[in-house]
mmCIF file of C-alpha atoms and ligand atoms in Angstrom:
data_model
loop_
_atom_site.group_PDB
_atom_site.id
_atom_site.type_symbol
_atom_site.label_atom_id
_atom_site.label_comp_id
_atom_site.label_asym_id
_atom_site.label_seq_id
_atom_site.Cartn_x
_atom_site.Cartn_y
_atom_site.Cartn_z
ATOM 1 C CA UNK A 1 103.459 195.137 29.816
ATOM 2 C CA UNK A 2 101.582 192.050 28.618
ATOM 3 C CA UNK A 3 101.821 189.130 30.987
ATOM 4 C CA UNK A 4 103.036 185.901 29.297
ATOM 5 C CA UNK A 5 100.278 183.355 28.684
ATOM 6 C CA UNK A 6 101.067 179.934 30.089
ATOM 7 C CA UNK A 7 99.133 176.693 29.637
ATOM 8 C CA UNK A 8 99.569 173.645 31.901
ATOM 9 C CA UNK A 9 98.148 170.435 30.440
ATOM 10 C CA UNK A 10 97.395 168.814 33.840
ATOM 11 C CA UNK A 11 97.049 170.098 37.391
ATOM 12 C CA UNK A 12 100.480 170.036 39.091
ATOM 13 C CA UNK A 13 101.475 170.804 42.729
ATOM 14 C CA UNK A 14 100.620 174.374 43.678
ATOM 15 C CA UNK A 15 104.171 175.659 44.263
ATOM 16 C CA UNK A 16 105.044 175.945 40.570
ATOM 17 C CA UNK A 17 101.632 177.356 39.684
ATOM 18 C CA UNK A 18 102.058 180.136 42.278
ATOM 19 C CA UNK A 19 105.543 180.854 40.989
ATOM 20 C CA UNK A 20 104.163 181.277 37.465
ATOM 21 C CA UNK A 21 101.084 183.223 38.546
ATOM 22 C CA UNK A 22 103.246 185.929 40.113
ATOM 23 C CA UNK A 23 104.198 187.223 36.652
ATOM 24 C CA UNK A 24 102.158 185.241 34.099
ATOM 25 C CA UNK A 25 98.564 184.467 33.183
ATOM 26 C CA UNK A 26 98.166 180.765 33.833
ATOM 27 C CA UNK A 27 95.473 178.419 32.565
ATOM 28 C CA UNK A 28 95.288 174.761 33.546
ATOM 29 C CA UNK A 29 93.447 171.796 32.044
ATOM 30 C CA UNK A 30 90.375 171.708 34.338
ATOM 31 C CA UNK A 31 89.767 167.967 33.837
ATOM 32 C CA UNK A 32 91.218 165.152 35.912
ATOM 33 C CA UNK A 33 92.363 163.384 32.721
ATOM 34 C CA UNK A 34 94.783 164.040 29.875
ATOM 35 C CA UNK A 35 93.333 166.276 27.177
ATOM 36 C CA UNK A 36 92.348 164.588 23.934
ATOM 37 C CA UNK A 37 94.698 165.426 21.080
ATOM 38 C CA UNK A 38 92.091 167.791 19.618
ATOM 39 C CA UNK A 39 91.585 169.577 22.936
ATOM 40 C CA UNK A 40 95.341 169.852 23.431
ATOM 41 C CA UNK A 41 95.987 171.336 19.996
ATOM 42 C CA UNK A 42 93.182 173.861 20.545
ATOM 43 C CA UNK A 43 94.357 174.872 24.033
ATOM 44 C CA UNK A 44 98.020 175.478 23.200
ATOM 45 C CA UNK A 45 97.283 178.087 20.511
ATOM 46 C CA UNK A 46 98.617 181.562 21.287
ATOM 47 C CA UNK A 47 100.493 180.548 24.469
ATOM 48 C CA UNK A 48 103.957 181.854 25.349
ATOM 49 C CA UNK A 49 104.859 178.830 27.448
ATOM 50 C CA UNK A 50 103.412 175.333 27.824
ATOM 51 C CA UNK A 51 103.914 172.767 30.578
ATOM 52 C CA UNK A 52 103.410 169.246 29.189
ATOM 53 C CA UNK A 53 103.104 165.770 30.697
ATOM 54 C CA UNK A 54 104.626 162.524 29.420
ATOM 55 C CA UNK A 55 101.164 161.730 28.000
ATOM 56 C CA UNK A 56 101.336 164.739 25.603
ATOM 57 C CA UNK A 57 103.110 164.234 22.296
ATOM 58 C CA UNK A 58 105.230 167.298 21.526
ATOM 59 C CA UNK A 59 105.852 166.861 17.801
ATOM 60 C CA UNK A 60 105.647 168.921 14.587
ATOM 61 C CA UNK A 61 101.846 169.045 14.768
ATOM 62 C CA UNK A 62 101.994 170.287 18.364
ATOM 63 C CA UNK A 63 104.600 172.909 17.485
ATOM 64 C CA UNK A 64 102.507 174.047 14.491
ATOM 65 C CA UNK A 65 99.476 174.488 16.742
ATOM 66 C CA UNK A 66 101.601 176.325 19.324
ATOM 67 C CA UNK A 67 103.276 178.588 16.723
ATOM 68 C CA UNK A 68 105.062 181.456 18.449
ATOM 69 C CA UNK A 69 105.540 179.538 21.719
ATOM 70 C CA UNK A 70 108.711 180.557 23.565
ATOM 71 C CA UNK A 71 109.248 177.177 25.205
ATOM 72 C CA UNK A 72 107.784 173.871 26.345
ATOM 73 C CA UNK A 73 108.630 172.421 29.777
ATOM 74 C CA UNK A 74 108.008 168.699 30.334
ATOM 75 C CA UNK A 75 106.845 167.667 33.815
ATOM 76 C CA UNK A 76 109.101 164.559 33.686
ATOM 77 C CA UNK A 77 112.767 163.688 33.343
ATOM 78 C CA UNK A 78 112.033 161.271 30.493
ATOM 79 C CA UNK A 79 111.356 163.150 27.279
ATOM 80 C CA UNK A 80 110.572 160.371 24.817
ATOM 81 C CA UNK A 81 107.239 162.183 24.231
ATOM 82 C CA UNK A 82 109.128 165.161 22.749
ATOM 83 C CA UNK A 83 110.631 165.547 19.288
ATOM 84 C CA UNK A 84 113.727 167.446 20.364
ATOM 85 C CA UNK A 85 115.140 167.607 16.817
ATOM 86 C CA UNK A 86 111.992 169.211 15.461
ATOM 87 C CA UNK A 87 111.848 171.796 18.262
ATOM 88 C CA UNK A 88 115.538 172.601 17.814
ATOM 89 C CA UNK A 89 115.012 173.123 14.083
ATOM 90 C CA UNK A 90 112.332 175.664 14.968
ATOM 91 C CA UNK A 91 114.385 177.309 17.725
ATOM 92 C CA UNK A 92 111.907 176.296 20.450
ATOM 93 C CA UNK A 93 113.538 175.442 23.797
ATOM 94 C CA UNK A 94 112.391 172.280 25.568
ATOM 95 C CA UNK A 95 113.149 171.244 29.138
ATOM 96 C CA UNK A 96 112.718 168.269 31.494
ATOM 97 C CA UNK A 97 113.013 167.780 35.277
ATOM 98 C CA UNK A 98 116.246 165.869 36.013
ATOM 99 C CA UNK A 99 117.537 165.255 39.523
ATOM 100 C CA UNK A 100 114.529 166.249 41.639
ATOM 101 C CA UNK A 101 112.905 162.816 41.252
ATOM 102 C CA UNK A 102 116.026 160.662 41.355
ATOM 103 C CA UNK A 103 115.659 159.364 44.919
ATOM 104 C CA UNK A 104 111.882 158.973 44.699
ATOM 105 C CA UNK A 105 112.158 156.795 41.590
ATOM 106 C CA UNK A 106 115.029 154.728 42.995
ATOM 107 C CA UNK A 107 112.987 154.239 46.183
ATOM 108 C CA UNK A 108 110.064 153.014 44.065
ATOM 109 C CA UNK A 109 112.361 150.512 42.360
ATOM 110 C CA UNK A 110 113.368 149.218 45.792
ATOM 111 C CA UNK A 111 109.729 149.107 46.907
ATOM 112 C CA UNK A 112 108.890 146.942 43.884
ATOM 113 C CA UNK A 113 111.965 144.778 44.408
ATOM 114 C CA UNK A 114 110.982 143.911 47.956
ATOM 115 C CA UNK A 115 107.274 143.661 47.198
ATOM 116 C CA UNK A 116 107.740 141.073 44.462
ATOM 117 C CA UNK A 117 110.617 139.186 46.045
ATOM 118 C CA UNK A 118 108.976 138.820 49.485
ATOM 119 C CA UNK A 119 105.489 138.395 47.975
ATOM 120 C CA UNK A 120 104.057 141.328 49.930
ATOM 121 C CA UNK A 121 101.097 142.067 47.642
ATOM 122 C CA UNK A 122 100.190 138.419 47.163
ATOM 123 C CA UNK A 123 100.149 137.772 50.919
ATOM 124 C CA UNK A 124 98.351 141.076 51.618
ATOM 125 C CA UNK A 125 95.561 139.789 49.350
ATOM 126 C CA UNK A 126 95.282 136.560 51.341
ATOM 127 C CA UNK A 127 95.113 138.498 54.621
ATOM 128 C CA UNK A 128 92.409 140.861 53.353
ATOM 129 C CA UNK A 129 90.365 137.981 51.985
ATOM 130 C CA UNK A 130 90.359 136.416 55.466
ATOM 131 C CA UNK A 131 92.076 133.326 54.040
ATOM 132 C CA UNK A 132 95.107 133.136 56.333
ATOM 133 C CA UNK A 133 94.915 129.929 58.321
ATOM 134 C CA UNK A 134 97.781 130.972 60.646
ATOM 135 C CA UNK A 135 101.572 130.693 60.581
ATOM 136 C CA UNK A 136 103.136 127.778 58.711
ATOM 137 C CA UNK A 137 106.753 126.957 57.816
ATOM 138 C CA UNK A 138 106.186 126.707 54.065
ATOM 139 C CA UNK A 139 103.967 129.736 53.522
ATOM 140 C CA UNK A 140 104.919 132.544 51.140
ATOM 141 C CA UNK A 141 108.598 131.713 50.912
ATOM 142 C CA UNK A 142 110.308 134.330 48.759
ATOM 143 C CA UNK A 143 113.771 135.197 47.501
ATOM 144 C CA UNK A 144 116.703 136.591 49.465
ATOM 145 C CA UNK A 145 118.136 140.063 48.971
ATOM 146 C CA UNK A 146 121.182 140.421 51.223
ATOM 147 C CA UNK A 147 124.389 139.455 49.460
ATOM 148 C CA UNK A 148 122.650 138.889 46.110
ATOM 149 C CA UNK A 149 123.909 140.511 42.914
ATOM 150 C CA UNK A 150 122.206 143.666 41.715
ATOM 151 C CA UNK A 151 122.415 144.443 37.997
ATOM 152 C CA UNK A 152 121.726 148.017 36.934
ATOM 153 C CA UNK A 153 120.844 148.653 33.300
ATOM 154 C CA UNK A 154 121.494 152.357 32.742
ATOM 155 C CA UNK A 155 123.658 153.705 35.574
ATOM 156 C CA UNK A 156 122.701 157.365 35.212
ATOM 157 C CA UNK A 157 121.114 159.434 37.965
ATOM 158 C CA UNK A 158 118.359 156.999 38.997
ATOM 159 C CA UNK A 159 120.278 153.791 38.250
ATOM 160 C CA UNK A 160 123.222 155.005 40.356
ATOM 161 C CA UNK A 161 120.876 156.029 43.205
ATOM 162 C CA UNK A 162 119.290 152.563 43.079
ATOM 163 C CA UNK A 163 122.770 151.020 43.265
ATOM 164 C CA UNK A 164 123.887 153.245 46.170
ATOM 165 C CA UNK A 165 120.868 152.233 48.226
ATOM 166 C CA UNK A 166 122.003 148.584 48.009
ATOM 167 C CA UNK A 167 124.864 149.256 50.421
ATOM 168 C CA UNK A 168 122.821 148.176 53.444
ATOM 169 C CA UNK A 169 122.215 144.824 51.783
ATOM 170 C CA UNK A 170 125.845 144.047 50.940
ATOM 171 C CA UNK A 171 125.058 143.463 47.291
ATOM 172 C CA UNK A 172 127.735 143.178 44.617
ATOM 173 C CA UNK A 173 126.728 145.659 41.891
ATOM 174 C CA UNK A 174 127.100 145.108 38.149
ATOM 175 C CA UNK A 175 126.063 147.723 35.644
ATOM 176 C CA UNK A 176 125.897 148.277 31.945
ATOM 177 C CA UNK A 177 125.722 151.676 30.363
ATOM 178 C CA UNK A 178 126.879 153.380 27.228
ATOM 179 C CA UNK A 179 129.191 155.434 29.496
ATOM 180 C CA UNK A 180 131.518 154.468 32.297
ATOM 181 C CA UNK A 181 130.371 155.627 35.750
ATOM 182 C CA UNK A 182 133.724 155.918 37.515
ATOM 183 C CA UNK A 183 132.179 157.496 40.611
ATOM 184 C CA UNK A 184 129.907 154.497 41.091
ATOM 185 C CA UNK A 185 132.828 152.128 40.574
ATOM 186 C CA UNK A 186 134.848 153.924 43.258
ATOM 187 C CA UNK A 187 131.975 154.245 45.726
ATOM 188 C CA UNK A 188 130.543 150.733 45.458
ATOM 189 C CA UNK A 189 133.161 148.694 43.696
ATOM 190 C CA UNK A 190 130.521 148.409 40.979
ATOM 191 C CA UNK A 191 131.662 146.562 37.872
ATOM 192 C CA UNK A 192 130.807 147.623 34.324
ATOM 193 C CA UNK A 193 129.964 144.540 32.259
ATOM 194 C CA UNK A 194 128.421 143.662 28.905
ATOM 195 C CA UNK A 195 124.629 143.405 28.864
ATOM 196 C CA UNK A 196 124.735 139.608 28.336
ATOM 197 C CA UNK A 197 127.011 139.136 31.358
ATOM 198 C CA UNK A 198 124.731 141.258 33.515
ATOM 199 C CA UNK A 199 121.725 139.190 32.404
ATOM 200 C CA UNK A 200 123.417 135.920 33.315
ATOM 201 C CA UNK A 201 124.979 136.971 36.614
ATOM 202 C CA UNK A 202 122.353 139.170 38.327
ATOM 203 C CA UNK A 203 119.807 138.102 40.919
ATOM 204 C CA UNK A 204 117.948 141.393 40.530
ATOM 205 C CA UNK A 205 117.968 143.513 37.391
ATOM 206 C CA UNK A 206 116.747 147.082 37.677
ATOM 207 C CA UNK A 207 116.154 149.008 34.448
ATOM 208 C CA UNK A 208 116.873 152.758 34.247
ATOM 209 C CA UNK A 209 117.610 153.537 30.593
ATOM 210 C CA UNK A 210 115.692 156.223 28.710
ATOM 211 C CA UNK A 211 113.321 155.068 25.966
ATOM 212 C CA UNK A 212 115.277 155.409 22.718
ATOM 213 C CA UNK A 213 115.083 153.493 19.432
ATOM 214 C CA UNK A 214 117.981 151.340 20.666
ATOM 215 C CA UNK A 215 116.414 150.602 24.090
ATOM 216 C CA UNK A 216 112.936 149.692 22.769
ATOM 217 C CA UNK A 217 112.414 145.976 23.542
ATOM 218 C CA UNK A 218 115.870 145.734 25.099
ATOM 219 C CA UNK A 219 114.263 142.914 27.090
ATOM 220 C CA UNK A 220 112.367 140.125 25.321
ATOM 221 C CA UNK A 221 112.124 136.321 25.281
ATOM 222 C CA UNK A 222 115.819 135.899 24.391
ATOM 223 C CA UNK A 223 117.019 138.074 27.281
ATOM 224 C CA UNK A 224 114.639 136.443 29.803
ATOM 225 C CA UNK A 225 116.060 133.027 28.851
ATOM 226 C CA UNK A 226 119.563 134.372 29.526
ATOM 227 C CA UNK A 227 118.580 135.433 33.055
ATOM 228 C CA UNK A 228 118.679 133.150 36.096
ATOM 229 C CA UNK A 229 115.398 131.345 36.737
ATOM 230 C CA UNK A 230 115.579 132.764 40.268
ATOM 231 C CA UNK A 231 116.107 136.366 39.106
ATOM 232 C CA UNK A 232 113.709 139.299 39.381
ATOM 233 C CA UNK A 233 113.279 142.135 36.876
ATOM 234 C CA UNK A 234 112.367 145.631 38.069
ATOM 235 C CA UNK A 235 111.326 148.312 35.588
ATOM 236 C CA UNK A 236 110.759 151.938 36.563
ATOM 237 C CA UNK A 237 112.097 153.376 33.280
ATOM 238 C CA UNK A 238 109.652 153.231 30.361
ATOM 239 C CA UNK A 239 107.291 150.411 29.425
ATOM 240 C CA UNK A 240 108.392 149.799 25.818
ATOM 241 C CA UNK A 241 111.923 148.936 27.014
ATOM 242 C CA UNK A 242 110.377 145.545 27.786
ATOM 243 C CA UNK A 243 108.398 143.377 25.381
ATOM 244 C CA UNK A 244 105.487 142.986 27.775
ATOM 245 C CA UNK A 245 103.773 140.040 26.032
ATOM 246 C CA UNK A 246 107.058 138.111 26.110
ATOM 247 C CA UNK A 247 107.500 139.063 29.768
ATOM 248 C CA UNK A 248 104.128 137.481 30.560
ATOM 249 C CA UNK A 249 105.282 134.271 28.847
ATOM 250 C CA UNK A 250 108.601 134.316 30.740
ATOM 251 C CA UNK A 251 106.802 134.799 34.073
ATOM 252 C CA UNK A 252 104.340 132.007 33.246
ATOM 253 C CA UNK A 253 107.044 129.591 32.042
ATOM 254 C CA UNK A 254 109.309 130.234 35.017
ATOM 255 C CA UNK A 255 112.120 131.661 32.861
ATOM 256 C CA UNK A 256 112.483 134.295 35.611
ATOM 257 C CA UNK A 257 111.161 134.359 39.183
ATOM 258 C CA UNK A 258 109.210 137.605 39.087
ATOM 259 C CA UNK A 259 108.911 141.218 38.038
ATOM 260 C CA UNK A 260 108.126 144.559 39.635
ATOM 261 C CA UNK A 261 106.745 147.068 37.159
ATOM 262 C CA UNK A 262 105.905 150.758 37.372
ATOM 263 C CA UNK A 263 105.609 151.355 33.617
ATOM 264 C CA UNK A 264 103.877 149.547 30.737
ATOM 265 C CA UNK A 265 104.324 149.156 27.029
ATOM 266 C CA UNK A 266 100.814 150.440 26.210
ATOM 267 C CA UNK A 267 99.973 152.700 29.179
ATOM 268 C CA UNK A 268 97.519 152.875 30.779
ATOM 269 C CA UNK A 269 96.747 149.329 29.576
ATOM 270 C CA UNK A 270 98.562 146.178 30.612
ATOM 271 C CA UNK A 271 98.958 143.321 28.140
ATOM 272 C CA UNK A 272 96.656 140.342 28.545
ATOM 273 C CA UNK A 273 97.640 137.938 31.269
ATOM 274 C CA UNK A 274 99.897 140.261 33.283
ATOM 275 C CA UNK A 275 97.410 141.058 36.013
ATOM 276 C CA UNK A 276 96.572 137.377 36.517
ATOM 277 C CA UNK A 277 100.108 136.482 37.586
ATOM 278 C CA UNK A 278 101.103 136.256 41.241
ATOM 279 C CA UNK A 279 104.798 136.728 40.535
ATOM 280 C CA UNK A 280 104.425 140.292 39.323
ATOM 281 C CA UNK A 281 103.788 143.500 41.274
ATOM 282 C CA UNK A 282 102.313 146.338 39.254
ATOM 283 C CA UNK A 283 102.303 150.036 40.190
ATOM 284 C CA UNK A 284 100.574 152.800 38.190
ATOM 285 C CA UNK A 285 103.628 154.780 36.971
ATOM 286 C CA UNK A 286 104.148 156.378 40.376
ATOM 287 C CA UNK A 287 107.963 156.343 40.431
ATOM 288 C CA UNK A 288 108.194 160.093 41.004
ATOM 289 C CA UNK A 289 105.038 160.328 43.102
ATOM 290 C CA UNK A 290 106.601 161.444 46.390
ATOM 291 C CA UNK A 291 105.879 164.805 48.025
ATOM 292 C CA UNK A 292 109.344 166.261 47.523
ATOM 293 C CA UNK A 293 109.798 164.910 43.990
ATOM 294 C CA UNK A 294 106.491 166.256 42.706
ATOM 295 C CA UNK A 295 107.111 169.613 44.413
ATOM 296 C CA UNK A 296 110.585 169.729 42.906
ATOM 297 C CA UNK A 297 109.194 168.929 39.449
ATOM 298 C CA UNK A 298 106.566 171.647 39.848
ATOM 299 C CA UNK A 299 109.210 174.211 40.850
ATOM 300 C CA UNK A 300 111.563 173.181 38.060
ATOM 301 C CA UNK A 301 108.970 173.378 35.252
ATOM 302 C CA UNK A 302 108.012 176.850 36.506
ATOM 303 C CA UNK A 303 111.655 177.998 36.603
ATOM 304 C CA UNK A 304 112.176 176.660 33.093
ATOM 305 C CA UNK A 305 109.064 178.377 31.729
ATOM 306 C CA UNK A 306 109.984 181.704 33.386
ATOM 307 C CA UNK A 307 113.427 181.597 31.768
ATOM 308 C CA UNK A 308 111.976 180.575 28.389
ATOM 309 C CA UNK A 309 109.441 183.405 28.258
ATOM 310 C CA UNK A 310 112.174 185.844 29.318
ATOM 311 C CA UNK A 311 114.327 184.574 26.431
ATOM 312 C CA UNK A 312 117.100 183.439 28.792
ATOM 313 C CA UNK A 313 118.570 179.903 28.946
ATOM 314 C CA UNK A 314 116.233 177.504 30.753
ATOM 315 C CA UNK A 315 117.960 175.775 33.720
ATOM 316 C CA UNK A 316 117.406 172.218 32.473
ATOM 317 C CA UNK A 317 117.120 172.834 28.751
ATOM 318 C CA UNK A 318 117.140 169.792 26.455
ATOM 319 C CA UNK A 319 118.360 171.713 23.400
ATOM 320 C CA UNK A 320 120.685 174.436 24.743
ATOM 321 C CA UNK A 321 122.292 174.773 21.320
ATOM 322 C CA UNK A 322 119.374 176.982 20.256
ATOM 323 C CA UNK A 323 120.714 179.770 22.500
ATOM 324 C CA UNK A 324 124.005 179.801 20.606
ATOM 325 C CA UNK A 325 122.335 180.714 17.304
HETATM 326 N N1 NAD B 404 108.724 155.534 36.663
HETATM 327 C C1 NAD B 404 108.809 156.842 36.742
HETATM 328 O O1 NAD B 404 107.915 157.520 37.240
HETATM 329 C C2 NAD B 404 110.059 157.514 36.261
HETATM 330 C C3 NAD B 404 110.528 158.633 36.950
HETATM 331 C C4 NAD B 404 111.695 159.225 36.509
HETATM 332 C C5 NAD B 404 112.385 158.713 35.421
HETATM 333 N N2 NAD B 404 111.894 157.640 34.768
HETATM 334 C C6 NAD B 404 112.641 157.084 33.622
HETATM 335 O O2 NAD B 404 113.974 156.826 34.055
HETATM 336 C C7 NAD B 404 114.867 157.190 33.020
HETATM 337 C C8 NAD B 404 116.244 157.472 33.584
HETATM 338 O O3 NAD B 404 116.249 158.705 34.277
HETATM 339 P P1 NAD B 404 117.636 159.327 34.787
HETATM 340 O O4 NAD B 404 117.328 160.633 35.402
HETATM 341 O O5 NAD B 404 118.402 158.308 35.566
HETATM 342 O O6 NAD B 404 118.353 159.537 33.372
HETATM 343 P P2 NAD B 404 119.939 159.562 33.063
HETATM 344 O O7 NAD B 404 120.050 160.193 31.725
HETATM 345 O O8 NAD B 404 120.660 160.175 34.223
HETATM 346 O O9 NAD B 404 120.335 158.018 33.008
HETATM 347 C C9 NAD B 404 120.105 157.181 31.924
HETATM 348 C C10 NAD B 404 121.352 156.323 31.706
HETATM 349 O O10 NAD B 404 121.079 155.344 30.701
HETATM 350 C C11 NAD B 404 122.244 155.232 29.893
HETATM 351 N N3 NAD B 404 121.903 154.647 28.600
HETATM 352 C C12 NAD B 404 121.332 155.247 27.530
HETATM 353 N N4 NAD B 404 121.178 154.370 26.524
HETATM 354 C C13 NAD B 404 121.667 153.191 26.972
HETATM 355 C C14 NAD B 404 121.782 151.900 26.381
HETATM 356 N N5 NAD B 404 121.362 151.656 25.155
HETATM 357 N N6 NAD B 404 122.323 150.911 27.144
HETATM 358 C C15 NAD B 404 122.754 151.142 28.402
HETATM 359 N N7 NAD B 404 122.668 152.351 28.992
HETATM 360 C C16 NAD B 404 122.126 153.363 28.293
HETATM 361 C C17 NAD B 404 122.800 156.639 29.815
HETATM 362 O O11 NAD B 404 124.173 156.643 29.433
HETATM 363 C C18 NAD B 404 122.571 157.132 31.230
HETATM 364 O O12 NAD B 404 123.668 156.867 32.071
HETATM 365 C C19 NAD B 404 114.183 158.383 32.337
HETATM 366 O O13 NAD B 404 114.600 158.522 30.999
HETATM 367 C C20 NAD B 404 112.726 158.030 32.432
HETATM 368 O O14 NAD B 404 112.290 157.380 31.267
HETATM 369 C C21 NAD B 404 110.740 157.028 35.160
#
């Protein structure tokens, strides 16, 4: 029997590769960089299954080039790089990696929250430069966390995990979401509010919505002006949810106190001026970059691909309706 041909567009942790290699022929992008569009379209030809990254656009052109593919598994929970409608029309299953990276990403949001609020990176720079003159009562004073209000925008898996981890800091939790999260309300006494109320009342706002047409530029100059001047914005969702140029202005003008960012509107670039600000901490889209999360993602993409090439429902399929046809 012919072994299914699988292509992986970027080296992933070994566990999933081994799982696939047991029954499939696996080829992996040999470069330590995303493939160019031309390279990608050439490599995916004639494959039975393809593992993609958030940097690969899975659209009509991709699906044309990969004609005959039995499924595409995204190595990410966010799937704004995939045209789900187009794949569904063609009967091609798509999958993502929900759940396995929830805690890692929420932990990253907390890491950014503390780093920006207590000025960890800024003061680390002073230490390394040998510029610390010694302890002083007015040095590097930052914001408080305990007892402050945490606003969660998008209380799904990661947003709820972020909220749960606030318990040790006695933080009242507000959230806004298209859906009601009754579990979170019971567990934390979290209160569902309108977006505008959350903006005005929160000391920390952590963003966890997917990138959709309606969440693009959810935050811009108008929203920053509605926030407290002492508030911090944390974004581990997707860059375009925030108008980054307007964020730079808000941080410069003191409309908000600071921001912790893991994602950028024009990745891998940052807009002009962002890196020059002391009141922002910037991480290179490493929200899911923990050992267990990346291993879990690797296992889950492999399990999805194995199901897809076998013609059985993929465990975390994004368009399960195709199996009902
Ligand atoms: N930085 C990283 O490395 C990293 C890692 C994992 C996930 N992410 C991002 O985090 C996002 C969330 O992941 P998740 O697993 O929690 O997804 P999820 O689907 O469990 O949660 C998203 C929540 O947002 C809500 N929502 C959707 N549109 C909304 C709107 N307009 N207003 C308010 N709420 C809205 C949904 O109802 C849902 O509850 C992903 O889509 C991805 O883009 C980033």
